[in-house]
Coordinates of C-alpha atoms in Angstrom, one line a residue:
M1 CA 242.2 257.4 116.1
L2 CA 244.1 259.3 118.7
F3 CA 247.9 260.1 117.6
R4 CA 251.1 261.8 118.8
S5 CA 253.8 261.5 116.3
F6 CA 253.8 259.9 113.0
R7 CA 257.5 260.3 112.9
T8 CA 258.0 257.7 115.4
L9 CA 256.3 255.3 113.2
G10 CA 258.3 256.7 109.9
V11 CA 254.9 257.6 108.4
S12 CA 255.1 260.5 106.3
A13 CA 252.0 262.7 104.7
G14 CA 250.8 262.2 101.1
L15 CA 249.3 265.6 101.5
G16 CA 250.0 268.3 103.8
R17 CA 251.8 267.4 107.0
T18 CA 251.1 265.2 110.1
I19 CA 250.4 265.7 113.7
L20 CA 253.2 267.3 115.4
P21 CA 254.1 267.3 119.3
S22 CA 253.1 271.4 119.2
D23 CA 249.6 270.0 118.2
D24 CA 249.0 268.2 121.4
Y25 CA 248.2 270.7 123.8
P26 CA 244.9 271.6 125.3
S27 CA 245.5 275.2 123.8
S28 CA 246.4 274.0 120.5
P29 CA 243.9 274.3 117.4
A30 CA 242.1 271.2 117.0
V31 CA 243.6 269.4 113.6
V32 CA 242.9 266.2 112.0
V33 CA 244.7 264.0 109.5
L34 CA 242.9 262.1 107.0
S35 CA 243.7 258.6 105.9
Y36 CA 244.3 258.3 102.3
A37 CA 241.2 255.9 101.8
Y38 CA 238.7 258.3 103.3
W39 CA 240.3 261.1 101.6
Q40 CA 239.9 259.5 98.3
R41 CA 236.5 258.3 99.3
E42 CA 234.8 261.4 101.1
F43 CA 236.7 264.3 99.2
G44 CA 237.5 262.6 95.8
G45 CA 241.3 263.3 96.3
S46 CA 241.1 266.7 96.2
D47 CA 244.0 268.7 96.9
K48 CA 241.7 271.7 98.2
V49 CA 241.0 269.7 101.3
L50 CA 243.7 270.9 103.5
G51 CA 242.7 274.0 105.7
R52 CA 239.2 272.9 105.5
S53 CA 237.1 272.4 108.7
M54 CA 235.2 269.5 109.5
Q55 CA 232.8 268.8 112.4
L56 CA 233.6 266.0 114.9
N57 CA 230.9 265.9 117.5
K58 CA 229.9 269.6 116.8
I59 CA 233.9 270.6 117.2
P60 CA 235.6 272.1 114.6
F61 CA 238.9 270.5 113.5
T62 CA 241.1 271.7 110.9
I63 CA 242.4 269.3 108.1
I64 CA 245.8 269.5 108.3
G65 CA 247.1 266.7 106.1
V66 CA 246.5 263.3 104.4
A67 CA 248.4 260.2 105.4
E68 CA 250.6 258.3 102.9
P69 CA 248.5 255.3 101.1
R70 CA 250.7 252.5 102.8
F71 CA 249.8 253.5 106.3
T72 CA 246.1 252.1 106.8
N73 CA 246.3 250.9 110.5
L74 CA 248.5 250.2 113.8
T75 CA 247.6 246.7 114.2
P76 CA 246.0 244.1 111.9
G77 CA 242.0 244.2 111.6
S78 CA 241.6 247.9 112.3
L79 CA 241.1 250.5 110.0
Y80 CA 240.8 254.3 110.9
D81 CA 239.6 257.0 108.8
L82 CA 241.2 260.1 110.5
W83 CA 244.0 260.7 113.3
I84 CA 243.5 263.6 116.0
P85 CA 245.9 264.8 118.9
I86 CA 245.3 263.3 122.4
A87 CA 244.5 266.8 123.7
A88 CA 241.9 267.1 121.5
L89 CA 239.8 264.1 122.6
P90 CA 238.2 265.7 126.0
P91 CA 236.3 268.5 124.3
L92 CA 234.5 265.7 122.0
G93 CA 232.2 264.5 125.0
I94 CA 233.1 260.8 124.7
D95 CA 232.4 258.5 127.7
W96 CA 235.2 256.5 127.9
A97 CA 237.4 259.6 127.4
R98 CA 236.2 261.9 130.2
K99 CA 238.8 260.6 132.8
I100 CA 241.8 260.1 130.6
D101 CA 244.2 261.9 132.5
S102 CA 243.1 259.7 135.5
P103 CA 246.1 257.5 136.7
T104 CA 243.9 254.5 136.9
N105 CA 242.6 254.8 133.8
W106 CA 244.9 252.4 131.4
W107 CA 243.9 253.1 127.9
L108 CA 247.1 254.5 125.9
L109 CA 249.3 252.6 123.9
L110 CA 252.7 253.7 123.8
T111 CA 255.3 253.1 121.0
A112 CA 258.9 254.0 120.9
R113 CA 261.7 253.7 118.5
L114 CA 265.0 252.8 120.1
K115 CA 268.2 254.5 119.4
P116 CA 271.1 252.8 117.4
G117 CA 273.1 251.0 120.0
I118 CA 270.3 250.7 122.6
S119 CA 269.0 247.2 123.3
I120 CA 265.4 246.6 124.4
A121 CA 266.7 245.4 128.1
Q122 CA 268.4 248.7 128.4
A123 CA 265.2 250.9 127.4
E124 CA 262.9 248.7 129.7
A125 CA 265.2 249.2 132.6
A126 CA 265.0 252.9 132.0
S127 CA 261.5 253.2 131.4
S128 CA 260.6 250.9 134.3
L129 CA 262.5 253.1 136.7
M130 CA 260.7 256.2 135.5
F131 CA 257.3 254.3 135.6
R132 CA 257.8 253.1 139.1
N133 CA 258.7 256.5 140.2
L134 CA 255.6 258.0 138.8
I135 CA 253.7 255.5 140.2
L136 CA 254.8 255.5 143.8
Y137 CA 255.7 258.9 144.5
G138 CA 253.7 260.9 141.9
S139 CA 251.1 263.3 142.3
R140 CA 248.6 260.4 143.2
Q141 CA 249.7 257.2 144.7
V142 CA 248.2 254.3 142.9
W143 CA 250.1 251.4 144.0
T144 CA 252.6 250.6 146.9
A145 CA 256.3 249.5 146.8
G146 CA 255.0 246.0 147.5
D147 CA 253.2 245.7 144.3
D148 CA 256.5 246.3 142.6
P149 CA 255.1 248.0 139.6
K150 CA 257.1 247.5 136.3
L151 CA 257.1 248.1 132.5
F152 CA 257.7 245.5 129.9
I153 CA 258.7 246.4 126.2
T154 CA 258.1 244.1 123.9
R155 CA 258.6 244.3 120.0
A156 CA 256.0 245.8 117.6
Q157 CA 255.5 242.5 115.7
E158 CA 255.1 240.9 118.7
G159 CA 252.8 243.6 120.6
L160 CA 250.7 245.2 118.0
V161 CA 249.0 241.6 116.8
G162 CA 245.4 243.0 116.8
Q163 CA 243.1 240.5 115.7
R164 CA 246.2 238.6 113.9
G165 CA 246.3 236.6 117.1
Q166 CA 242.8 235.3 116.6
I167 CA 243.1 233.9 113.0
S168 CA 246.6 232.7 112.8
K169 CA 246.0 229.2 114.0
M170 CA 243.4 228.8 111.2
L171 CA 245.4 230.2 108.9
Y172 CA 248.6 227.8 109.9
L173 CA 245.8 224.9 109.6
L174 CA 244.8 226.1 106.2
M175 CA 248.5 226.2 105.2
G176 CA 248.7 222.5 106.0
A177 CA 245.6 221.6 104.1
V178 CA 247.1 223.7 100.8
A179 CA 250.3 221.7 101.6
I180 CA 248.6 218.3 101.3
V181 CA 246.5 219.4 98.3
L182 CA 249.7 220.5 96.8
L183 CA 251.4 217.1 97.2
I184 CA 248.2 215.3 95.8
V185 CA 248.6 217.3 92.6
C186 CA 252.4 216.9 92.6
A187 CA 252.0 213.3 93.0
N188 CA 249.1 213.3 90.1
I189 CA 251.4 215.5 87.8
A190 CA 254.2 212.9 88.1
G191 CA 252.1 210.3 87.1
L192 CA 250.9 211.9 84.2
L193 CA 254.5 212.7 83.3
L194 CA 255.9 209.1 83.8
S195 CA 252.7 208.0 81.4
R196 CA 253.8 210.7 78.9
I197 CA 257.3 209.4 78.7
A198 CA 256.2 206.1 78.4
S199 CA 254.1 207.1 75.2
R200 CA 257.3 209.0 73.9
Q201 CA 259.5 206.1 74.3
K202 CA 259.9 205.6 70.5
E203 CA 260.9 209.4 70.4
V204 CA 263.4 209.0 73.0
A205 CA 264.8 205.9 71.3
V206 CA 265.2 207.6 68.2
H207 CA 267.2 210.1 70.0
F208 CA 269.5 207.5 71.6
A209 CA 269.7 206.0 68.3
L210 CA 270.9 209.1 66.6
G211 CA 273.7 209.6 69.4
A212 CA 272.0 212.0 71.6
P213 CA 273.2 211.8 75.2
R214 CA 271.1 211.0 78.0
L215 CA 271.3 214.2 79.6
A216 CA 270.5 216.3 76.9
I217 CA 267.1 214.3 76.6
V218 CA 267.0 214.9 80.5
R219 CA 267.2 218.9 80.0
Q220 CA 264.8 218.4 77.0
L221 CA 262.0 216.9 79.4
L222 CA 262.9 218.9 82.5
T223 CA 262.6 222.2 80.4
E224 CA 259.1 221.3 79.3
T225 CA 258.2 220.1 82.8
L226 CA 259.4 223.4 83.9
L227 CA 257.6 225.4 81.4
L228 CA 254.3 223.8 82.4
A229 CA 255.1 224.3 86.2
F230 CA 255.8 228.2 85.5
L231 CA 252.7 228.5 83.4
G232 CA 250.6 226.9 86.3
G233 CA 252.2 229.0 88.9
L234 CA 251.4 232.3 86.6
L235 CA 247.7 231.1 86.4
G236 CA 247.6 230.4 90.1
V237 CA 249.2 234.3 90.5
I238 CA 246.6 235.5 88.5
V239 CA 243.6 233.4 90.4
A240 CA 244.9 234.8 93.3
C241 CA 244.8 238.5 92.6
W242 CA 241.4 237.9 91.6
G243 CA 240.8 235.5 94.6
L244 CA 241.9 238.5 96.8
H245 CA 239.0 241.0 95.9
V246 CA 236.5 238.2 96.3
I247 CA 237.6 237.4 99.7
T248 CA 237.7 240.9 100.7
V249 CA 233.9 241.5 99.4
V250 CA 232.6 238.4 101.2
M251 CA 234.4 238.9 104.4
A252 CA 232.9 242.3 104.4
G253 CA 229.6 241.3 103.3
D254 CA 226.4 243.7 103.4
S255 CA 227.4 245.2 106.5
G256 CA 229.0 248.2 104.8
V257 CA 232.1 247.8 107.0
R258 CA 235.3 247.8 105.1
F259 CA 237.7 244.7 105.4
G260 CA 239.9 245.2 108.3
Y261 CA 243.1 243.8 107.0
V262 CA 245.2 244.9 104.3
V263 CA 245.4 242.2 101.7
S264 CA 247.5 242.2 98.8
I265 CA 250.3 240.0 96.7
S266 CA 253.6 241.2 97.9
W267 CA 256.9 240.3 95.9
R268 CA 257.6 238.1 98.9
V269 CA 254.5 235.9 98.0
L270 CA 255.6 235.9 94.2
C271 CA 259.2 234.8 95.3
F272 CA 257.7 232.1 97.4
A273 CA 255.4 231.2 94.4
L274 CA 258.4 231.0 92.1
G275 CA 260.3 228.8 94.6
V276 CA 257.4 226.3 95.0
C277 CA 256.8 226.1 91.1
T278 CA 260.8 225.4 90.5
F279 CA 261.0 223.0 93.4
T280 CA 258.2 220.8 93.1
G281 CA 258.6 221.0 89.1
V282 CA 262.2 219.8 89.5
L283 CA 261.5 217.2 92.1
F284 CA 258.3 215.5 90.7
A285 CA 259.9 215.5 87.2
L286 CA 263.2 214.0 87.8
V287 CA 261.5 211.1 89.5
P288 CA 259.8 209.8 86.6
I289 CA 262.6 210.9 84.1
Y290 CA 265.0 209.1 86.2
V291 CA 263.0 205.8 86.2
A292 CA 262.3 206.3 82.6
M293 CA 266.3 206.7 81.5
R294 CA 267.2 203.7 83.5
E295 CA 265.4 201.5 80.8
D296 CA 266.4 199.9 77.8
F297 CA 264.9 201.9 74.8
T298 CA 266.0 199.3 72.3
P299 CA 262.8 197.4 72.0
A300 CA 261.0 201.0 71.7
L301 CA 262.4 200.9 67.9
K302 CA 260.5 197.7 67.0
E303 CA 257.3 198.1 65.1
N304 CA 254.8 197.2 67.9
P305 CA 256.7 198.1 71.2
R306 CA 255.4 197.1 74.7
F307 CA 256.1 198.7 77.5
V308 CA 259.7 198.8 78.6
G309 CA 259.4 197.2 81.7
A310 CA 257.6 194.3 80.0
A311 CA 260.0 194.0 76.8
N312 CA 262.9 193.5 79.3
G313 CA 260.9 190.7 81.1
R314 CA 261.4 192.7 84.3
R315 CA 258.0 193.4 86.3
R316 CA 258.3 195.3 89.4
P317 CA 256.0 194.1 92.3
L318 CA 255.4 197.9 93.0
Q319 CA 255.9 200.4 90.1
L320 CA 256.6 204.0 90.4
G321 CA 253.0 205.1 88.8
S322 CA 251.1 202.5 91.5
A323 CA 253.2 204.2 94.0
L324 CA 252.2 207.5 93.2
V325 CA 248.4 206.3 93.0
I326 CA 248.6 205.3 96.5
I327 CA 250.0 208.4 97.4
Q328 CA 247.4 210.4 96.2
I329 CA 244.7 208.0 97.9
A330 CA 246.6 208.0 101.4
M331 CA 246.6 211.7 101.3
S332 CA 243.2 212.5 99.6
V333 CA 241.6 210.3 102.4
P334 CA 242.5 212.6 105.3
V335 CA 241.4 215.8 103.3
L336 CA 238.3 214.4 102.3
I337 CA 237.4 213.5 105.9
G338 CA 238.6 216.8 107.1
A339 CA 236.3 218.3 104.4
G340 CA 233.5 216.4 105.9
L341 CA 233.7 217.1 109.6
L342 CA 234.1 220.7 108.6
V343 CA 230.9 220.5 106.8
R344 CA 229.1 218.5 109.5
T345 CA 230.8 221.4 111.9
L346 CA 229.0 224.2 110.1
Q347 CA 225.9 222.4 109.8
N348 CA 225.8 221.7 113.8
L349 CA 226.8 225.5 114.4
R350 CA 223.8 226.6 112.2
N351 CA 221.6 224.5 114.2
V352 CA 222.5 225.7 117.5
T353 CA 219.9 227.6 119.5
P354 CA 221.5 230.6 121.0
G355 CA 218.7 231.1 123.5
F356 CA 216.6 233.7 121.5
D357 CA 214.6 233.9 118.2
T358 CA 216.8 235.0 115.5
H359 CA 214.3 235.3 112.7
N360 CA 212.8 238.4 111.7
L361 CA 215.0 240.7 113.7
L362 CA 216.4 244.1 112.7
V363 CA 219.1 245.4 114.7
F364 CA 220.8 249.0 114.7
D365 CA 222.7 251.2 117.1
I366 CA 222.4 254.8 117.9
D367 CA 224.4 257.1 120.1
P368 CA 222.7 260.0 121.3
T369 CA 225.9 261.1 123.3
L370 CA 227.7 262.1 120.0
L371 CA 225.0 265.1 119.8
R372 CA 225.7 265.8 123.5
Y373 CA 222.1 264.5 124.5
K374 CA 222.1 264.6 128.4
R375 CA 220.6 261.7 130.5
T376 CA 217.4 262.8 130.8
R377 CA 216.9 263.7 127.0
I378 CA 218.4 260.2 126.0
R379 CA 215.7 258.4 128.2
Q380 CA 213.1 260.1 126.6
L381 CA 214.5 259.7 123.3
Y382 CA 214.6 255.9 123.8
S383 CA 211.0 256.1 124.7
E384 CA 209.9 258.1 121.8
L385 CA 211.7 255.7 119.7
R386 CA 209.8 252.9 121.2
T387 CA 206.6 254.2 120.4
R388 CA 207.0 255.5 117.2
L389 CA 208.6 252.2 115.9
T390 CA 206.0 250.0 117.5
A391 CA 203.2 252.1 115.7
I392 CA 204.8 251.1 112.1
P393 CA 202.7 248.5 110.6
G394 CA 204.6 245.0 110.5
I395 CA 206.3 245.5 113.6
V396 CA 205.5 243.0 116.7
S397 CA 207.6 244.7 119.4
V398 CA 210.5 247.2 120.2
T399 CA 213.2 247.1 122.5
Y400 CA 216.6 248.5 123.4
S401 CA 219.7 247.2 125.3
S402 CA 223.4 248.2 125.7
D403 CA 224.7 245.8 123.3
A404 CA 223.4 243.5 120.6
L405 CA 223.2 239.7 121.6
L406 CA 226.3 237.8 120.5
N407 CA 228.1 240.7 119.4
G408 CA 231.2 240.0 121.6
G409 CA 230.8 242.8 124.0
H410 CA 231.7 242.7 127.8
W411 CA 230.9 244.8 130.6
S412 CA 231.5 243.6 134.0
E413 CA 230.9 245.6 137.2
T414 CA 232.3 245.1 140.9
V415 CA 229.1 244.5 143.2
H416 CA 228.3 243.7 146.7
I417 CA 226.2 240.9 147.5
Q418 CA 223.6 241.7 149.9
G419 CA 224.0 239.9 153.4
Q420 CA 227.8 239.4 153.0
P421 CA 230.7 241.6 154.2
E422 CA 232.1 244.2 152.6
E423 CA 234.8 241.9 151.4
P424 CA 235.0 240.5 149.3
S425 CA 233.2 241.9 146.3
A426 CA 232.4 239.9 143.0
D427 CA 232.7 240.7 139.8
V428 CA 229.3 240.3 137.7
D429 CA 228.7 240.6 134.1
M430 CA 226.2 243.2 133.2
F431 CA 223.9 243.6 130.5
A432 CA 221.5 246.5 130.5
A433 CA 217.8 246.0 128.6
G434 CA 215.0 248.2 128.2
P435 CA 211.1 247.3 128.2
E436 CA 209.8 244.1 126.6
F437 CA 213.3 243.0 125.7
F438 CA 212.7 239.2 126.8
E439 CA 209.3 239.3 124.8
T440 CA 211.1 240.9 121.5
M441 CA 214.0 238.5 121.7
R442 CA 211.2 235.6 122.6
I443 CA 213.5 234.4 125.5
S444 CA 211.3 232.2 127.7
L445 CA 211.8 232.8 131.7
R446 CA 211.9 230.2 134.2
S447 CA 210.2 232.1 136.8
E448 CA 207.8 235.2 136.3
E449 CA 207.5 235.7 139.7
H450 CA 209.5 238.8 139.9
T451 CA 208.7 240.1 136.3
S452 CA 206.6 242.8 137.2
E453 CA 208.6 243.8 140.3
L454 CA 211.7 244.0 137.8
Q455 CA 209.8 246.0 135.3
S456 CA 208.7 248.6 138.0
H457 CA 212.3 249.2 138.8
H458 CA 213.1 249.5 135.1
D459 CA 210.5 252.4 135.0

């Protein structure tokens, strides 16, 4: 990742130093800062890494520092192994970076820390004026005054969302499902508490007979319930710690790519869990205790006591226990329906035909430009790879393409349609494919009339 200043983000070095503004000049020596995880993984956490040289696209970079452990990414979902100055990018020969100084190449992410007393509106007005003058009256005019170029500043929490925006809705839905399950469990526990209190009627009646006040008995029952709630919350935290590791392993899969999110249990989560345990423990314990304390426990002192309500000759048309059972059933039904629909959706997705045969496919990617291969040499390399791989026993056919199918990549170009005026032009989604691509992917053609012509154009 390219970087200019760690100081702006408030990030310090765990070892050595970070990138300074003096490092970001074309004449400055090429330096690199390692992430803490990469330093531990590749260098074993050795302090002797400082001053060592590492090759990036055959360009030597001097390791000047290691970032502190807590700094892993700038946007959720993205992990970086190292950081280099922006000025060190052009010599690396990366395609997308060949025109980084072009005013029409929008790729740079700007972050700034406001001085005390400066509002976002003030910073936006000043930077927008500077941006407008640069765009309209700079060395190369990009827009006109009629375009009214402006800059809009947003908070880092709103702008640096990364992949968080893609999964936030799913997480909200998951939180709703968890809340429903929590209510079901609480209703179940409240029913069990009510049954337990009913079974202890004689014990409670003896306390009353000995002169114990109702408040003391309520405190005793409430203490027992809160202890049970805290033990359940502690067990939940232990399972959560174990589950985090399982989730990261499952999400990463066998791809070898690290999980792009820093998932850990923070003190805020622990405080929230403590608050939920306390609230639910008190709320769902007080209701059965309150109902039980209103009863007359005198019949419970008899040799064969019956249920208090029956002994008093009072039968409620809808008792608390029955109400709790109804609540559990009412909440369980939508959860079960949602789970069934989810399984059905996953099954339908599994049976969707993507338009090509996904069986027995091996996909890998290479980038010869990192070794500074020229265009003609790259063509020869692809041709040689096809020939040599096809000769391996068990391989039916080999092809190559600019992207793997269904990987989310997107490439569009503005083209001119033959027979149409110069304007308007059209944006067309592009996909570059090698020989026998359709045969290898087993994509059937609606018409094979121009297949040989397209093949000759490719060759």
